[in-house]
Coordinates of N, CA and C in Angstrom, one line a residue:
L1 N -31.8 4.4 -9.5 CA -30.6 4.8 -8.9 C -30.3 4.0 -7.7
Q2 N -31.3 3.7 -6.9 CA -31.1 2.8 -5.7 C -30.6 1.5 -6.1
S3 N -31.2 0.9 -7.2 CA -30.8 -0.4 -7.6 C -29.3 -0.4 -8.2
L4 N -29.0 0.6 -8.9 CA -27.6 0.7 -9.4 C -26.6 0.8 -8.3
V5 N -26.9 1.5 -7.2 CA -26.0 1.6 -6.1 C -25.9 0.3 -5.4
E6 N -27.0 -0.4 -5.3 CA -27.0 -1.7 -4.6 C -26.2 -2.7 -5.4
I7 N -26.2 -2.7 -6.7 CA -25.5 -3.6 -7.6 C -24.0 -3.3 -7.4
V8 N -23.6 -2.1 -7.5 CA -22.2 -1.7 -7.4 C -21.7 -2.0 -6.0
H9 N -22.5 -1.8 -5.0 CA -22.1 -2.2 -3.7 C -21.8 -3.7 -3.6
Q10 N -22.7 -4.5 -4.1 CA -22.5 -6.0 -4.1 C -21.2 -6.4 -4.8
I11 N -20.9 -5.7 -5.9 CA -19.6 -6.0 -6.6 C -18.4 -5.6 -5.8
A12 N -18.5 -4.4 -5.2 CA -17.4 -3.8 -4.5 C -17.0 -4.5 -3.2
V13 N -18.0 -5.1 -2.6 CA -17.6 -5.8 -1.3 C -17.4 -7.3 -1.4
E14 N -17.3 -7.8 -2.6 CA -17.0 -9.2 -2.8 C -15.6 -9.5 -2.2
P15 N -15.5 -10.7 -1.6 CA -14.2 -11.0 -0.9 C -13.0 -10.8 -1.8
I16 N -13.1 -11.1 -3.1 CA -12.0 -10.9 -4.0 C -11.7 -9.5 -4.4
S17 N -12.6 -8.6 -4.1 CA -12.4 -7.2 -4.5 C -11.5 -6.5 -3.5
T18 N -10.4 -6.0 -3.9 CA -9.5 -5.2 -3.0 C -9.3 -3.8 -3.5
D19 N -10.1 -3.4 -4.4 CA -9.9 -2.1 -5.0 C -10.4 -1.0 -4.1
V20 N -9.5 -0.5 -3.2 CA -9.9 0.5 -2.3 C -10.3 1.8 -2.9
A21 N -9.7 2.1 -4.1 CA -10.1 3.3 -4.8 C -11.6 3.2 -5.2
L22 N -12.0 2.1 -5.7 CA -13.4 1.9 -6.1 C -14.3 2.0 -4.9
L23 N -14.0 1.4 -3.8 CA -14.8 1.6 -2.6 C -14.9 3.0 -2.1
S24 N -13.7 3.7 -2.2 CA -13.7 5.1 -1.8 C -14.6 6.0 -2.7
H25 N -14.5 5.7 -4.0 CA -15.4 6.5 -4.9 C -16.8 6.2 -4.7
L26 N -17.1 4.9 -4.4 CA -18.5 4.5 -4.1 C -19.0 5.2 -2.8
L27 N -18.2 5.3 -1.8 CA -18.6 6.0 -0.6 C -18.8 7.5 -0.9
A28 N -18.0 8.1 -1.7 CA -18.1 9.5 -2.1 C -19.4 9.7 -2.9
F29 N -19.7 8.8 -3.8 CA -21.0 8.9 -4.6 C -22.2 8.7 -3.7
I30 N -22.2 7.8 -2.8 CA -23.3 7.6 -1.9 C -23.5 8.8 -1.0
A31 N -22.4 9.3 -0.4 CA -22.5 10.5 0.4 C -23.1 11.7 -0.3
H32 N -22.7 11.9 -1.6 CA -23.3 13.0 -2.4 C -24.8 12.7 -2.7
L33 N -25.1 11.5 -3.1 CA -26.6 11.2 -3.3 C -27.4 11.4 -2.0
L34 N -26.8 11.0 -0.9 CA -27.6 11.1 0.3 C -27.8 12.6 0.7
Q35 N -26.7 13.4 0.5 CA -26.8 14.8 0.7 C -27.9 15.5 -0.1
K36 N -28.0 15.0 -1.4 CA -29.0 15.6 -2.3 C -30.4 15.0 -2.1
G37 N -30.5 14.0 -1.2 CA -31.8 13.4 -0.9 C -32.2 12.4 -2.1
A38 N -31.3 12.0 -2.9 CA -31.6 11.2 -4.0 C -31.5 9.7 -3.7
L39 N -31.1 9.4 -2.6 CA -30.8 8.0 -2.2 C -31.0 7.7 -0.8
Q40 N -31.5 6.6 -0.4 CA -31.7 6.2 1.0 C -31.0 4.8 1.2
P41 N -29.7 4.8 1.3 CA -29.0 3.5 1.4 C -29.2 2.9 2.8
T42 N -29.1 1.6 2.9 CA -29.3 1.0 4.2 C -28.1 1.2 5.1
V43 N -28.3 1.2 6.4 CA -27.2 1.3 7.3 C -26.2 0.2 7.1
D44 N -26.7 -1.0 6.9 CA -25.8 -2.1 6.7 C -24.9 -1.9 5.5
M45 N -25.4 -1.4 4.4 CA -24.6 -1.2 3.2 C -23.5 -0.2 3.5
I46 N -23.8 0.9 4.2 CA -22.9 2.0 4.5 C -21.8 1.4 5.5
S47 N -22.3 0.7 6.5 CA -21.4 0.2 7.5 C -20.4 -0.8 6.8
E48 N -20.9 -1.6 6.0 CA -20.0 -2.6 5.3 C -19.0 -1.9 4.4
L49 N -19.4 -0.9 3.7 CA -18.4 -0.2 2.8 C -17.4 0.5 3.7
I50 N -17.8 1.2 4.7 CA -16.8 1.9 5.6 C -15.8 0.9 6.2
E51 N -16.4 -0.2 6.7 CA -15.5 -1.3 7.3 C -14.5 -1.8 6.3
K52 N -15.0 -2.1 5.1 CA -14.1 -2.6 4.0 C -13.0 -1.6 3.7
V53 N -13.4 -0.3 3.6 CA -12.4 0.7 3.2 C -11.3 0.8 4.3
L54 N -11.8 0.9 5.6 CA -10.9 1.1 6.7 C -10.1 -0.1 7.1
S55 N -10.6 -1.3 6.7 CA -9.9 -2.5 7.1 C -8.9 -3.0 6.0
A56 N -9.0 -2.3 4.8 CA -8.1 -2.7 3.7 C -6.6 -2.5 4.1
D57 N -5.8 -3.4 3.6 CA -4.4 -3.4 4.0 C -3.6 -2.4 3.1
V58 N -4.0 -1.1 3.2 CA -3.3 -0.1 2.4 C -3.1 1.1 3.3
T59 N -2.2 2.0 2.8 CA -2.0 3.2 3.6 C -3.1 4.2 3.3
A60 N -3.2 5.1 4.1 CA -4.2 6.2 4.0 C -4.1 6.9 2.6
E61 N -2.9 7.0 2.1 CA -2.6 7.8 0.9 C -3.2 7.0 -0.3
M62 N -3.4 5.7 -0.2 CA -3.9 5.0 -1.3 C -5.4 5.2 -1.5
R63 N -6.1 5.6 -0.4 CA -7.5 6.0 -0.5 C -7.6 7.3 -1.2
I64 N -8.7 7.6 -1.8 CA -8.9 8.9 -2.4 C -8.9 10.0 -1.3
A65 N -8.6 11.2 -1.7 CA -8.5 12.2 -0.7 C -9.8 12.5 0.1
E66 N -10.9 12.3 -0.6 CA -12.2 12.6 0.0 C -12.7 11.5 0.9
T67 N -12.1 10.4 1.0 CA -12.6 9.2 1.7 C -12.9 9.6 3.2
D68 N -12.0 10.1 3.9 CA -12.2 10.4 5.3 C -13.3 11.4 5.5
R69 N -13.4 12.4 4.6 CA -14.4 13.4 4.7 C -15.8 12.8 4.4
C70 N -15.8 11.9 3.5 CA -17.1 11.2 3.2 C -17.6 10.3 4.3
I71 N -16.6 9.6 5.0 CA -17.0 8.8 6.1 C -17.6 9.7 7.2
V72 N -17.0 10.8 7.5 CA -17.5 11.7 8.5 C -18.9 12.3 8.1
E73 N -19.0 12.6 6.8 CA -20.3 13.1 6.3 C -21.4 12.0 6.5
L74 N -21.1 10.8 6.2 CA -22.0 9.7 6.3 C -22.4 9.5 7.8
M75 N -21.4 9.6 8.6 CA -21.6 9.4 10.1 C -22.6 10.5 10.6
R76 N -22.5 11.7 10.0 CA -23.3 12.8 10.4 C -24.7 12.7 9.9
N77 N -24.9 12.1 8.7 CA -26.2 12.0 8.0 C -27.0 10.7 8.2
V78 N -26.3 9.7 8.6 CA -27.0 8.4 8.8 C -27.0 8.1 10.3
S79 N -28.1 8.3 10.9 CA -28.2 8.3 12.4 C -27.9 7.0 13.0
D80 N -28.2 5.9 12.4 CA -28.0 4.5 13.0 C -26.7 3.9 12.8
L81 N -25.7 4.6 12.2 CA -24.4 4.0 12.1 C -23.7 3.9 13.5
N82 N -22.9 2.9 13.7 CA -22.2 2.7 14.9 C -20.9 3.5 14.9
E83 N -21.0 4.7 15.3 CA -19.9 5.7 15.2 C -18.7 5.2 16.0
L84 N -18.9 4.6 17.2 CA -17.8 4.1 18.0 C -17.0 3.0 17.3
A85 N -17.7 2.1 16.6 CA -17.1 1.0 15.9 C -16.3 1.6 14.7
I86 N -16.8 2.6 14.0 CA -16.1 3.2 12.9 C -14.8 3.9 13.4
L87 N -15.0 4.6 14.5 CA -13.8 5.4 15.0 C -12.7 4.4 15.5
R88 N -13.1 3.3 16.1 CA -12.2 2.3 16.6 C -11.5 1.7 15.4
R89 N -12.2 1.4 14.3 CA -11.6 0.8 13.1 C -10.7 1.8 12.5
A90 N -11.0 3.1 12.5 CA -10.2 4.1 11.9 C -8.9 4.3 12.6
E91 N -8.9 4.0 13.9 CA -7.6 4.1 14.7 C -6.7 3.0 14.3
R92 N -7.2 1.9 13.8 CA -6.3 0.8 13.5 C -5.9 0.8 12.0
V93 N -6.2 1.8 11.3 CA -5.8 1.9 9.9 C -4.3 2.0 9.8
P94 N -3.6 1.2 9.0 CA -2.2 1.3 8.8 C -1.8 2.7 8.4
Q95 N -0.7 3.2 8.9 CA -0.2 4.6 8.5 C 1.0 4.5 7.6

């Protein structure tokens, strides 16, 4: 399961990948697995996904509805995430 998530993460964060829905679903999947204790993703992986989702040139409506909740859940469960950087990036999200 860990390897599967790592492979999907590598595909999702490629420079040519702009599918915010895919990134959002991956964040939701990781948050769920983390909550169940089935996965221990790296802080770098989670940070990179959050950064990519929040920096995408799309409106908030184009992300899946669960994205913001998943980001908050990940911030709560992954202690080494740079919460200040995530919150600053979230403030700059196009509306």
